[in-house]
Amino acid sequence: MLTTAQTVREVAAEAGLDRILVELVNIRVSQLNACAFCLSRHTGAALRAGETAQRLGVLPTWRDTELFSPRERAALALAEATTRPADAEAQNTAYAEARGALTDDEISAVIWVAISINAFNRVSVMSKHPVRDSTAAPSS
């Protein structure tokens, strides 16, 4: 799976998706799947990439803010639709919105990022991967 994740990151970069957008997708999908391990990992990555605490804080309610660009909104909607495949209407709406804001390569990359993080979420949730305090000083 790590090899797949690396390939997905490379494809996303080649398609023109910046690291912050990829991490927003990773975080939003992980929120929907309640994966604490992936949320911890990708929140840290997003902050290191330059994402703000404010935008991360409101990400669950991204539709109700003006903090996300049309491109980001299209990617988030597409990621949510990929995560909830039973909602055909949401998929159709998200795909139509994505067609207006993203290139074909970007759409494909967002879908692959969402599929990849969904797989990691399931492995982490079922494996009960622990989230450790990354701010705590190492014990001697």
GROMACS .gro file of C-alpha atoms in nm:
model
  140
    1MET     CA    1   0.000   0.000   0.000
    2LEU     CA    2   0.289   0.238   0.066
    3THR     CA    3   0.408   0.191  -0.291
    4THR     CA    4   0.059   0.269  -0.415
    5ALA     CA    5   0.044   0.580  -0.198
    6GLN     CA    6   0.376   0.702  -0.338
    7THR     CA    7   0.255   0.643  -0.693
    8VAL     CA    8  -0.071   0.828  -0.619
    9ARG     CA    9   0.125   1.126  -0.478
   10GLU     CA   10   0.340   1.134  -0.792
   11VAL     CA   11   0.037   1.112  -1.023
   12ALA     CA   12  -0.136   1.389  -0.826
   13ALA     CA   13   0.170   1.614  -0.857
   14GLU     CA   14   0.203   1.540  -1.230
   15ALA     CA   15  -0.166   1.627  -1.274
   16GLY     CA   16  -0.107   1.963  -1.108
   17LEU     CA   17  -0.253   1.902  -0.761
   18ASP     CA   18  -0.050   2.077  -0.494
   19ARG     CA   19   0.036   1.910  -0.165
   20ILE     CA   20  -0.217   2.115   0.033
   21LEU     CA   21  -0.506   2.006  -0.191
   22VAL     CA   22  -0.398   1.642  -0.168
   23GLU     CA   23  -0.383   1.668   0.211
   24LEU     CA   24  -0.725   1.835   0.227
   25VAL     CA   25  -0.866   1.535   0.039
   26ASN     CA   26  -0.679   1.293   0.268
   27ILE     CA   27  -0.807   1.469   0.578
   28ARG     CA   28  -1.168   1.505   0.463
   29VAL     CA   29  -1.193   1.140   0.364
   30SER     CA   30  -1.031   1.038   0.695
   31GLN     CA   31  -1.287   1.252   0.881
   32LEU     CA   32  -1.571   1.074   0.703
   33ASN     CA   33  -1.417   0.735   0.787
   34ALA     CA   34  -1.334   0.832   1.149
   35CYS     CA   35  -0.970   0.729   1.109
   36ALA     CA   36  -0.779   0.893   1.393
   37PHE     CA   37  -0.440   0.763   1.278
   38CYS     CA   38  -0.473   0.903   0.925
   39LEU     CA   39  -0.622   1.229   1.054
   40SER     CA   40  -0.322   1.278   1.281
   41ARG     CA   41  -0.073   1.193   1.006
   42HIS     CA   42  -0.229   1.405   0.731
   43THR     CA   43  -0.312   1.704   0.952
   44GLY     CA   44   0.057   1.726   1.038
   45ALA     CA   45   0.150   1.693   0.669
   46ALA     CA   46  -0.098   1.966   0.574
   47LEU     CA   47   0.039   2.204   0.836
   48ARG     CA   48   0.397   2.136   0.720
   49ALA     CA   49   0.285   2.208   0.362
   50GLY     CA   50   0.152   2.549   0.472
   51GLU     CA   51  -0.216   2.481   0.539
   52THR     CA   52  -0.374   2.696   0.811
   53ALA     CA   53  -0.527   2.582   1.137
   54GLN     CA   54  -0.840   2.784   1.056
   55ARG     CA   55  -0.910   2.597   0.733
   56LEU     CA   56  -0.836   2.261   0.893
   57GLY     CA   57  -1.070   2.348   1.178
   58VAL     CA   58  -1.362   2.420   0.947
   59LEU     CA   59  -1.292   2.144   0.695
   60PRO     CA   60  -1.587   1.930   0.812
   61THR     CA   61  -1.812   2.224   0.718
   62TRP     CA   62  -1.624   2.341   0.408
   63ARG     CA   63  -1.948   2.398   0.218
   64ASP     CA   64  -2.053   2.661   0.473
   65THR     CA   65  -1.739   2.875   0.441
   66GLU     CA   66  -1.575   3.095   0.182
   67LEU     CA   67  -1.228   2.970   0.279
   68PHE     CA   68  -1.188   2.716   0.000
   69SER     CA   69  -1.133   2.792  -0.368
   70PRO     CA   70  -1.368   2.658  -0.637
   71ARG     CA   71  -1.097   2.407  -0.728
   72GLU     CA   72  -1.064   2.288  -0.368
   73ARG     CA   73  -1.442   2.271  -0.328
   74ALA     CA   74  -1.472   2.059  -0.643
   75ALA     CA   75  -1.199   1.825  -0.519
   76LEU     CA   76  -1.357   1.793  -0.174
   77ALA     CA   77  -1.701   1.718  -0.319
   78LEU     CA   78  -1.550   1.458  -0.552
   79ALA     CA   79  -1.356   1.300  -0.264
   80GLU     CA   80  -1.672   1.280  -0.053
   81ALA     CA   81  -1.866   1.125  -0.342
   82THR     CA   82  -1.587   0.871  -0.394
   83THR     CA   83  -1.601   0.784  -0.024
   84ARG     CA   84  -1.980   0.744  -0.024
   85PRO     CA   85  -2.040   0.550  -0.348
   86ALA     CA   86  -2.402   0.463  -0.266
   87ASP     CA   87  -2.509   0.826  -0.314
   88ALA     CA   88  -2.538   0.837  -0.694
   89GLU     CA   89  -2.692   1.184  -0.697
   90ALA     CA   90  -2.400   1.327  -0.499
   91GLN     CA   91  -2.160   1.154  -0.734
   92ASN     CA   92  -2.325   1.303  -1.041
   93THR     CA   93  -2.333   1.650  -0.886
   94ALA     CA   94  -1.972   1.629  -0.766
   95TYR     CA   95  -1.848   1.507  -1.101
   96ALA     CA   96  -2.030   1.784  -1.287
   97GLU     CA   97  -1.884   2.044  -1.049
   98ALA     CA   98  -1.539   1.891  -1.089
   99ARG     CA   99  -1.565   1.912  -1.468
  100GLY     CA  100  -1.604   2.289  -1.434
  101ALA     CA  101  -1.310   2.342  -1.199
  102LEU     CA  102  -1.057   2.065  -1.264
  103THR     CA  103  -0.887   1.914  -1.567
  104ASP     CA  104  -0.949   1.552  -1.660
  105ASP     CA  105  -0.609   1.459  -1.516
  106GLU     CA  106  -0.686   1.644  -1.192
  107ILE     CA  107  -1.024   1.469  -1.163
  108SER     CA  108  -0.857   1.131  -1.208
  109ALA     CA  109  -0.590   1.220  -0.954
  110VAL     CA  110  -0.844   1.337  -0.693
  111ILE     CA  111  -1.039   1.013  -0.734
  112TRP     CA  112  -0.719   0.808  -0.693
  113VAL     CA  113  -0.614   1.007  -0.386
  114ALA     CA  114  -0.959   0.948  -0.233
  115ILE     CA  115  -0.955   0.577  -0.316
  116SER     CA  116  -0.604   0.540  -0.174
  117ILE     CA  117  -0.680   0.715   0.155
  118ASN     CA  118  -1.006   0.521   0.188
  119ALA     CA  119  -0.803   0.199   0.171
  120PHE     CA  120  -0.554   0.326   0.428
  121ASN     CA  121  -0.841   0.437   0.654
  122ARG     CA  122  -0.992   0.093   0.652
  123VAL     CA  123  -0.661  -0.076   0.730
  124SER     CA  124  -0.585   0.170   1.010
  125VAL     CA  125  -0.931   0.155   1.164
  126MET     CA  126  -0.948  -0.225   1.155
  127SER     CA  127  -0.588  -0.257   1.280
  128LYS     CA  128  -0.651  -0.006   1.558
  129HIS     CA  129  -0.334   0.189   1.472
  130PRO     CA  130  -0.257   0.403   1.776
  131VAL     CA  131  -0.224   0.779   1.765
  132ARG     CA  132   0.064   0.889   1.982
  133ASP     CA  133   0.128   1.238   2.113
  134SER     CA  134   0.378   1.384   1.869
  135THR     CA  135   0.438   1.684   2.095
  136ALA     CA  136   0.541   1.486   2.403
  137ALA     CA  137   0.909   1.481   2.492
  138PRO     CA  138   1.068   1.138   2.450
  139SER     CA  139   1.099   0.948   2.776
  140SER     CA  140   1.444   0.847   2.893
   0.00000   0.00000   0.00000
